[in-house]
XYZ file of C-alpha atoms in Angstrom:
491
model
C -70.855 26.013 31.748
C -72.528 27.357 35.059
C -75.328 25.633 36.937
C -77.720 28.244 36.150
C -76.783 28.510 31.955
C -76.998 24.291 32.631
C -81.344 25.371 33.995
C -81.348 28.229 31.410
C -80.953 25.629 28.832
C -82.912 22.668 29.983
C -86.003 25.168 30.370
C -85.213 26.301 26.418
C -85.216 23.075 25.204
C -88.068 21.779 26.828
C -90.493 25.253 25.918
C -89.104 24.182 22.244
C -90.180 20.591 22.771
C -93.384 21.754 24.160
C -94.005 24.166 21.169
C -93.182 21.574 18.692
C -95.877 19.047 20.200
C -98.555 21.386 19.796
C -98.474 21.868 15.880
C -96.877 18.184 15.118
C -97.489 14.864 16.619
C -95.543 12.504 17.728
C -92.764 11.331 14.905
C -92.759 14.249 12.950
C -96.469 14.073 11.242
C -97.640 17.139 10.816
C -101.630 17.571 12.331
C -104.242 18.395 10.107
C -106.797 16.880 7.062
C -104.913 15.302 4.504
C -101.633 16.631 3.630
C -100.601 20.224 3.197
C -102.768 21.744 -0.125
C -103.364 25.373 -1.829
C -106.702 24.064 -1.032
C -106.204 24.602 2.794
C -104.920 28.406 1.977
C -107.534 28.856 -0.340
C -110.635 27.988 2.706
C -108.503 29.884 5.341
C -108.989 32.995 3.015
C -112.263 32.467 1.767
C -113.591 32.044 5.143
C -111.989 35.413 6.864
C -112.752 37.572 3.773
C -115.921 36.637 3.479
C -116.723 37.184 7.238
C -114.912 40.664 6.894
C -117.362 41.399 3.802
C -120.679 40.242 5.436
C -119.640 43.237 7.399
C -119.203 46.148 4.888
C -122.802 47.641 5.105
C -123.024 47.515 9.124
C -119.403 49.223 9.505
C -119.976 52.217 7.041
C -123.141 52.604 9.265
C -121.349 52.095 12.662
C -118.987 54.193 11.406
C -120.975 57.120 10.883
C -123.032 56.507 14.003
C -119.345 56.883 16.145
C -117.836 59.644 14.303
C -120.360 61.766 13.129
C -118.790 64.497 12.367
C -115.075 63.340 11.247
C -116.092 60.644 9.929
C -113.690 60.401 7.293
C -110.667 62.027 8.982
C -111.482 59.329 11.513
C -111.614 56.542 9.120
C -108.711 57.194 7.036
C -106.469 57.829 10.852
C -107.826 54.128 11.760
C -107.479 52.141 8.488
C -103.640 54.367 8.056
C -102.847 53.568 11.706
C -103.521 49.647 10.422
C -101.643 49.291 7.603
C -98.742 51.056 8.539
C -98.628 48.572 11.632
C -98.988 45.900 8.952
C -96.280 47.088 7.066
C -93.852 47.233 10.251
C -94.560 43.807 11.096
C -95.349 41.599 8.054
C -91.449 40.910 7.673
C -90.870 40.091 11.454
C -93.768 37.647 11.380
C -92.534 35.642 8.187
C -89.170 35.187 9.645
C -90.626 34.098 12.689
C -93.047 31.767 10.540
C -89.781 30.305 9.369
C -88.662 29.242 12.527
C -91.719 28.408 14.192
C -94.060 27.042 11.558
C -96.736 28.527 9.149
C -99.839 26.794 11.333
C -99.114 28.746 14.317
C -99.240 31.907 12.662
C -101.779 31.200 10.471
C -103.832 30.698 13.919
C -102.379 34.107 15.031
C -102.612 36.180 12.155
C -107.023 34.672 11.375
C -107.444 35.161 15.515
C -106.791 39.014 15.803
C -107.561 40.281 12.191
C -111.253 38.621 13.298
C -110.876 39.451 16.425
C -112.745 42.699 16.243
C -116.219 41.414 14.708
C -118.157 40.715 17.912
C -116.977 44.491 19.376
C -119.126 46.246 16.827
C -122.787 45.674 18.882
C -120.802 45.922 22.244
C -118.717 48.816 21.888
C -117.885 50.612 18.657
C -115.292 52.269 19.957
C -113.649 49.672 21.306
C -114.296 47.919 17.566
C -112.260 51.005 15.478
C -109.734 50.591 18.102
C -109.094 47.049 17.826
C -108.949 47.397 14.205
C -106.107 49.900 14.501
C -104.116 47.659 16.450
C -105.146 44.851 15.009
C -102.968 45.331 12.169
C -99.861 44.491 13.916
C -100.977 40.817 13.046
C -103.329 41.304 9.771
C -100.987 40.007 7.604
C -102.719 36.775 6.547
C -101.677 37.042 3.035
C -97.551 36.863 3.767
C -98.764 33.882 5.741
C -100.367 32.166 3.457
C -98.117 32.992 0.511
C -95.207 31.646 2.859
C -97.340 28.508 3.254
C -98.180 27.951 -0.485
C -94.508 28.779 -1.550
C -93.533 25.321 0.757
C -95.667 23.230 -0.996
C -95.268 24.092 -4.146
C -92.673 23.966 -7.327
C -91.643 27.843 -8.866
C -93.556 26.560 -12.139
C -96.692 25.515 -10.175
C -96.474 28.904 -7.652
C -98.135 31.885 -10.265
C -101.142 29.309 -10.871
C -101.160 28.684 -6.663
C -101.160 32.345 -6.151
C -103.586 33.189 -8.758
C -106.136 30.356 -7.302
C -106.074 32.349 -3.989
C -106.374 35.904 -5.411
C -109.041 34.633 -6.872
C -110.643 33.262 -3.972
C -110.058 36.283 -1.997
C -111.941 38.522 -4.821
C -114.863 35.587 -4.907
C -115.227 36.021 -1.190
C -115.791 40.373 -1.717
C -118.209 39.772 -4.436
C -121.083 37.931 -2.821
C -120.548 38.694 0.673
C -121.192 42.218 1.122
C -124.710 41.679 -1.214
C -125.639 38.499 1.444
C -124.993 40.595 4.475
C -126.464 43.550 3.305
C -129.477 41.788 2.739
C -129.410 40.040 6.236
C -129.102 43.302 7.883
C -132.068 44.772 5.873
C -134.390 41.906 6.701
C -132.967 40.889 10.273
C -130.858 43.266 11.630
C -127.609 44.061 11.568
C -126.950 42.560 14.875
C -127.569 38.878 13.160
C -124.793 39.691 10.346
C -122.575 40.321 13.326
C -123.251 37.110 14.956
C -123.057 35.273 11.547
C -119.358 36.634 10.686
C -118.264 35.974 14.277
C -119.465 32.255 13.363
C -117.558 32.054 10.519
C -114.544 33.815 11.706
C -114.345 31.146 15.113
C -115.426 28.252 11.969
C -111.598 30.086 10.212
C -110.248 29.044 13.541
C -111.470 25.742 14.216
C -110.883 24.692 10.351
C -107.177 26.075 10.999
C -106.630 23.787 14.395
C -108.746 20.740 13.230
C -107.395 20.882 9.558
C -104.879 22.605 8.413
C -101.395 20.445 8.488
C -98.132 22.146 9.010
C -96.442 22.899 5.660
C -92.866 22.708 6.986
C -92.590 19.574 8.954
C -89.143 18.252 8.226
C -87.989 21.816 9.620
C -88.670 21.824 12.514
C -85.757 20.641 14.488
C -84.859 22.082 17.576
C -81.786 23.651 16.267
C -83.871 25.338 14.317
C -86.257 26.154 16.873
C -83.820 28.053 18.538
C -82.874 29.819 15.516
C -82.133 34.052 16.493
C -83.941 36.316 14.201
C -81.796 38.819 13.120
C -82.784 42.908 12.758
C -81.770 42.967 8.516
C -85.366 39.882 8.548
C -86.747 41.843 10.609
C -86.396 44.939 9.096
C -89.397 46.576 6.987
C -87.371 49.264 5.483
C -84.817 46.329 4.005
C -85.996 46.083 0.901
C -87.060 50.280 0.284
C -83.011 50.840 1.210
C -81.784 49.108 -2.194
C -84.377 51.538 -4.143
C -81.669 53.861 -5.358
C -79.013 51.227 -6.334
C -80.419 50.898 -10.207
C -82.009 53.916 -11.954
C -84.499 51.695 -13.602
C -85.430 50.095 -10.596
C -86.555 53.573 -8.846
C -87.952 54.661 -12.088
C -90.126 51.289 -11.361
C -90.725 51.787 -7.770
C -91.770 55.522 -8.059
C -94.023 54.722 -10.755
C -95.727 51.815 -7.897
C -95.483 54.377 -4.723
C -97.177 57.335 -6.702
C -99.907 55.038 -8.518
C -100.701 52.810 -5.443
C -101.060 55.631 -2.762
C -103.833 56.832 -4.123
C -105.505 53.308 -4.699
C -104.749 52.332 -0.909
C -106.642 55.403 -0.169
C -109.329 55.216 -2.171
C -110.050 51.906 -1.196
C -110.212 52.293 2.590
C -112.392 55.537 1.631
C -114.302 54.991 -1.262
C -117.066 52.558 -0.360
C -117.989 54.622 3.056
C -117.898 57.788 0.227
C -120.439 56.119 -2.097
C -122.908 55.524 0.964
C -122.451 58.494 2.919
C -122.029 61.466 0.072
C -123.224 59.531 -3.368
C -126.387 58.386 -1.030
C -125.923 54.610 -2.292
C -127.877 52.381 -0.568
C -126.549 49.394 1.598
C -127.824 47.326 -1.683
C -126.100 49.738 -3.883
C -122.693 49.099 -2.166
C -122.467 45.415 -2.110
C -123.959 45.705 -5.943
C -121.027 47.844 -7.069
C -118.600 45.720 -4.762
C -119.529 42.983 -6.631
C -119.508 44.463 -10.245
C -116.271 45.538 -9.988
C -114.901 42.208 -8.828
C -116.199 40.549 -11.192
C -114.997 42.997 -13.906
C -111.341 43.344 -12.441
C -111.306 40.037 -12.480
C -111.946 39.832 -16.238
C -109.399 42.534 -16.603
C -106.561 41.184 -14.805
C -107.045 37.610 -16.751
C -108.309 37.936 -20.149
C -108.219 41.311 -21.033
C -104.457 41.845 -19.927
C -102.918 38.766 -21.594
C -104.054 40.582 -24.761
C -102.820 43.590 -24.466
C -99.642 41.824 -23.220
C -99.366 40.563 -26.397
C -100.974 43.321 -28.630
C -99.011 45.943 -27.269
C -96.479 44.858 -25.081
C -95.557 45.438 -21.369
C -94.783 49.093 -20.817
C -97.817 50.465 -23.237
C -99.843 47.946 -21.025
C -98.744 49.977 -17.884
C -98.987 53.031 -19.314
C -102.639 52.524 -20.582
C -103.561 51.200 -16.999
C -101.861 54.614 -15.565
C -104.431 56.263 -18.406
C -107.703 54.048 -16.734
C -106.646 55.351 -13.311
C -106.681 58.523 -13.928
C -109.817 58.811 -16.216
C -111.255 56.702 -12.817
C -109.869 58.738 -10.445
C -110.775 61.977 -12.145
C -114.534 60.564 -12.623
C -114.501 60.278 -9.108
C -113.555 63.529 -8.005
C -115.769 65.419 -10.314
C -118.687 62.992 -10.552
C -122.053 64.294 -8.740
C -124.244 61.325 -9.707
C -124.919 57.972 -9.085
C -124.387 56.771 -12.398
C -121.411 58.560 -13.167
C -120.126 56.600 -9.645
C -121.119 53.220 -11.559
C -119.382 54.686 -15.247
C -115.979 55.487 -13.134
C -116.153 51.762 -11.804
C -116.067 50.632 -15.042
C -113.124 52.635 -15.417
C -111.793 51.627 -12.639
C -111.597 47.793 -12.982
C -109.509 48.675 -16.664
C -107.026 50.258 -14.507
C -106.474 47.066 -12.630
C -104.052 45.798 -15.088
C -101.140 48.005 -14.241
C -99.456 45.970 -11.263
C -99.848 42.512 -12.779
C -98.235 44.508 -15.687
C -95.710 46.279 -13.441
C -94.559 42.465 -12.246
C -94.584 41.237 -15.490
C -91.687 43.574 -16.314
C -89.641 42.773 -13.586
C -90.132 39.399 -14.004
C -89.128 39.516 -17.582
C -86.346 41.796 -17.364
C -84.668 41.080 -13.969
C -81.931 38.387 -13.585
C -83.140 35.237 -12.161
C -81.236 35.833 -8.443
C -82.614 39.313 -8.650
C -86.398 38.320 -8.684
C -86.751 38.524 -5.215
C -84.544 41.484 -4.683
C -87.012 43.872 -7.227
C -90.128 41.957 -6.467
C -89.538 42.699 -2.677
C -89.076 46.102 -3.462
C -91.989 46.389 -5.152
C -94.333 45.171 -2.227
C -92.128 47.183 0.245
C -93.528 50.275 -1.285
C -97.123 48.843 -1.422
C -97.452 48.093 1.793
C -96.551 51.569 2.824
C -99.105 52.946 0.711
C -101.504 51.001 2.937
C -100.747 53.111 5.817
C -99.923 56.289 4.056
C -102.367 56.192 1.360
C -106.231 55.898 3.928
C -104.371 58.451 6.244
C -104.318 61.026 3.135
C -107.478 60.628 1.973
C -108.685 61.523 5.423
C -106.925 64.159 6.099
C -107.490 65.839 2.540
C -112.028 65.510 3.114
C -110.797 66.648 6.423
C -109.252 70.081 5.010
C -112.058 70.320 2.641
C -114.809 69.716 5.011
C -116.427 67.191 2.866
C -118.174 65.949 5.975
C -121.963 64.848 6.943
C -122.320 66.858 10.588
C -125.218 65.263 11.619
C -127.097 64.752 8.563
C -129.814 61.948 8.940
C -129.161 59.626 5.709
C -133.141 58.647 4.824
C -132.771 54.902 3.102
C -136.222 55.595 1.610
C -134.924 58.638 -0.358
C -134.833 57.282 -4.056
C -131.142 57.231 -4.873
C -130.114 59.430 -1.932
C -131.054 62.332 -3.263
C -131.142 64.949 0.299
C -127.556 63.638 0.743
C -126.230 64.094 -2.865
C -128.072 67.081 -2.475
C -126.493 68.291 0.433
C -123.000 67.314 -0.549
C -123.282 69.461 -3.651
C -124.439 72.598 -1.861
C -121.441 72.374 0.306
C -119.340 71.449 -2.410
C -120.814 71.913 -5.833
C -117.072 72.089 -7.823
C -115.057 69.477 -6.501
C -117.703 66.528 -4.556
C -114.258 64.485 -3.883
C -111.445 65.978 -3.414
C -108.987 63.037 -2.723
C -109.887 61.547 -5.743
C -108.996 64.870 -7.697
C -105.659 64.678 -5.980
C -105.126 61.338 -6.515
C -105.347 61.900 -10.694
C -102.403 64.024 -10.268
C -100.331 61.999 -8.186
C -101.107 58.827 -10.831
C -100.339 61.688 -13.818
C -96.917 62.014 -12.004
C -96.582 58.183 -12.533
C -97.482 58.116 -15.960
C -95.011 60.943 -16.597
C -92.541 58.858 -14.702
C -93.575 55.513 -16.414
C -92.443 56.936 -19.404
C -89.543 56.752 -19.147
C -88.631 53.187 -18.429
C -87.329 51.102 -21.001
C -89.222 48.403 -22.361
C -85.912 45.671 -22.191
C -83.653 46.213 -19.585
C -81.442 44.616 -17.377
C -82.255 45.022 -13.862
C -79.001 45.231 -11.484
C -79.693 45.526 -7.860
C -77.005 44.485 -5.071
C -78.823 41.160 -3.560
C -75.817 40.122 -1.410
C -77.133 40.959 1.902
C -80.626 39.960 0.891
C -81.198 35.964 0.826
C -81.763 36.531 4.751
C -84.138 39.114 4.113
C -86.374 36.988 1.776
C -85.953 33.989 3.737
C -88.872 36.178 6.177
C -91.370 36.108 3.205
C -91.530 32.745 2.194
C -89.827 29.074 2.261
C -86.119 29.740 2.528
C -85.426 27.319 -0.235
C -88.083 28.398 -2.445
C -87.044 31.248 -4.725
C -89.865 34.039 -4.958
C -91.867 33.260 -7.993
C -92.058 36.093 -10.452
C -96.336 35.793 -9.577
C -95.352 36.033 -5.745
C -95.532 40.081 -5.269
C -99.027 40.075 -6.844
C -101.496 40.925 -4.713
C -105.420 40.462 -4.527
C -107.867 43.195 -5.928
C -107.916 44.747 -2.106
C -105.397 44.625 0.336
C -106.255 42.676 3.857
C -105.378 45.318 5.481
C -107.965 47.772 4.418
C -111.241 45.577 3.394
């Protein structure tokens, strides 16, 4: 070997040793409160969410305020943008989390996702811009998943997972009420300085407390591990799509359902306050309604129809809520009917638990992962796809505001509903309207899947692949793909 490969690999070994001091001490303990818990996942999510939902009054404002008169073109390019930079990188930042540790990138992924909270009363532009890129690393959820799968057994993992959708939903459901209240009395400037609080509290709680779930991996043979392009790649798992028929009867029936949910979430809340006329108050009220009733839905209300009526009716009667919802929503003109489509809407939650439930209980055990993978593959696209859609489609129908004051005193927004109907009396929302047909499509699709099959995909090349989603010896849990009421990347 030649003097200089001799430096080369001194100075790798000691930047390894060096890494490896910072997120475990000295004889292999790993730093933190305690030993590694759900309980530490569960307070890193609770914390970011619920600075992110403080936030949901004062950004539909800002929002308005910045793009006045593309406002939701501009949103749905922003919140697109994000996800589909969430979607390219989620897989490269679990296999990295492999190698390096979950702590780290815990720290990483918390830092920039929050990262854009103080920028609102500086610059808003600079805020929406941050966002964008922001979600090359707003992928908290893979982390955290990744860091529950270490510490837990397969038959304990569904209950772990469960515990932190939960949290995450808990989180959306008081904080946008609290924060719309603070702005109302205080200012919206205080709500700002309260989430960036919390957000740097996410950040000292993760360095002060959270220990390192894979300790006894980190060796520096490991450290030096190369990531390969197939882990890194986020297009891996959409490649095996067409390999089973009943596997892309599954996955279309998950890309044409879920695009129009992605969109509708990263649309629908600025939609109620800018075109509905909801107040701030009405927002984080309806916010935290529908929590609480999805909630409901997706626990007690699906394990009965699980067992009344088995898995596929169960997915087809969720395809039915979504499009009654989505149909409400496009043709609705009042406030109430807004509040009757929510209803709707938190029925309709049921279909991707559902959706898991019958790959779980279908696939072959070493094909789990393989189908489940899949399955959030295609999600995750939706997140970028799906908000870029929606904005484009008010776009084309110029369901826009163009510089219409929005009076908080009006009772129920009346001049805006107003408004909105005199530029669009028949259809007040058109996305929504397209979105019933694309879910139609799904149902129509949904159809015809069997309800017993045996799911046969080629996993050969994928136990790498996995190994960037989670603990490399830790089989994905049937539970794992499941995913909280709205995605990180688009709260």
């Amino acid at each position: 070997m030649t003097q200089a490969g001799k430096k080369k690999k001194r100075a790798v070994n000691r930047s390894i040793m060096l890494a490896k001091k910072i997120i475990i001490k000295d004889g292999g303990t790993p730093q933190g409160i305690g030993s590694p818990s759900v309980y530490h996942a569960v307070i890193v999510i609770f914390l970011e969410f619920f600075a992110w939902g403080l936030l949901t009054a004062p950004t539909l404002v800002v929002l308005h305020e910045t793009f006045p008169k593309h406002t939701f073109l501009m949103n749905g390019l922003i919140q697109g943008v994000k996800g589909l930079l969430s979607f390219l990188s989620a897989p490269l930042i679990g296999a990295l989390s492999d190698v390096w540790g979950r702590k780290s990138f815990l720290l990483l992924t918390v830092f920039f996702t929050c990262a854009p909270i103080p920028l609102m009363k500086i610059s808003p532009w600079w805020y929406f811009a941050v966002i964008s890129v922001s979600g090359v690393f707003a992928v908290t959820f893979s982390v955290v998943f990744a860091y529950v799968a270490d510490i837990t057994q397969e038959h304990e993992r569904s209950m772990a997972y469960g515990l932190v959708s939960a949290t995450f939903a808990a989180s959306l459901v008081t904080s946008p009420a609290i924060g719309a209240y603070l702005g109302r009395a205080y200012g919206d400037s205080l709500v700002v300085v309260l989430a960036t609080a919390i957000a740097l509290l996410d950040i000292c709680f993760i360095l002060v407390a959270v220990p390192e779930s894979l300790p006894e991996k980190m060796r520096p043979a490991s450290w030096g591990a190369p990531i390969s392009w197939e882990q890194a790649d986020p297009f891996a798992s959409l490649k095996k799509v067409g390999q089973d028929s009943i596997v892309l009867l599954i996955c279309i029936t998950v890309f044409l359902s879920y695009l129009p949910e992605a969109g509708q979430y990263s649309s629908f809340f600025l939609y109620l306050r800018q075109i509905m006329g909801f107040s701030s108050e009405s927002v984080a009220a309806f916010i935290a309604v529908l929590g609480i009733l999805s909630i409901i839905a997706q626990t007690i209300v699906l394990s009965l129809l699980m067992r009344s009526i088995g898995n596929k009716n169960t997915i087809l009667l969720g395809l039915g809520f979504q499009i009654l919802q989505l149909a409400w929503y496009g043709f609705g003109s009042e406030p109430w009917m807004m509040w009757a489509a929510g209803a709707v809407a938190a029925m309709s939650s049921i279909t991707f638990p559902a959706v898991s439930a019958l790959v779980s209980r279908t696939a072959d055990a070493d094909q789990q992962g393989v189908v489940q993978g899949m399955i959030t593959g295609i999600r995750g696209l939706c997140n970028g796809l799906g908000p870029a859609l929606y904005g484009f489609i008010f776009y084309i129908f110029h369901v826009e505001l163009n510089e219409l004051p929005m009076p908080e005193s009006a009772p129920g927004g009346s001049v805006v509903a107003q408004y909105h109907l005199q530029q669009n009396s028949i259809i007040p929302g058109p996305p929504f309207l397209f979105g019933a047909c694309s879910v139609l499509l799904a149902l129509l699709v949904a159809l015809f899947i069997p309800e017993h099959t045996n799911l046969n995909v080629r996993s050969s090349n994928w136990k790498k692949h996995c190994g960037s989603h989670g603990h490399p010896h830790s089989p994905q849990a049937p539970g794992e793909a499941k995913e909280p009421l709205l995605q990180d990347t688009n709260v």
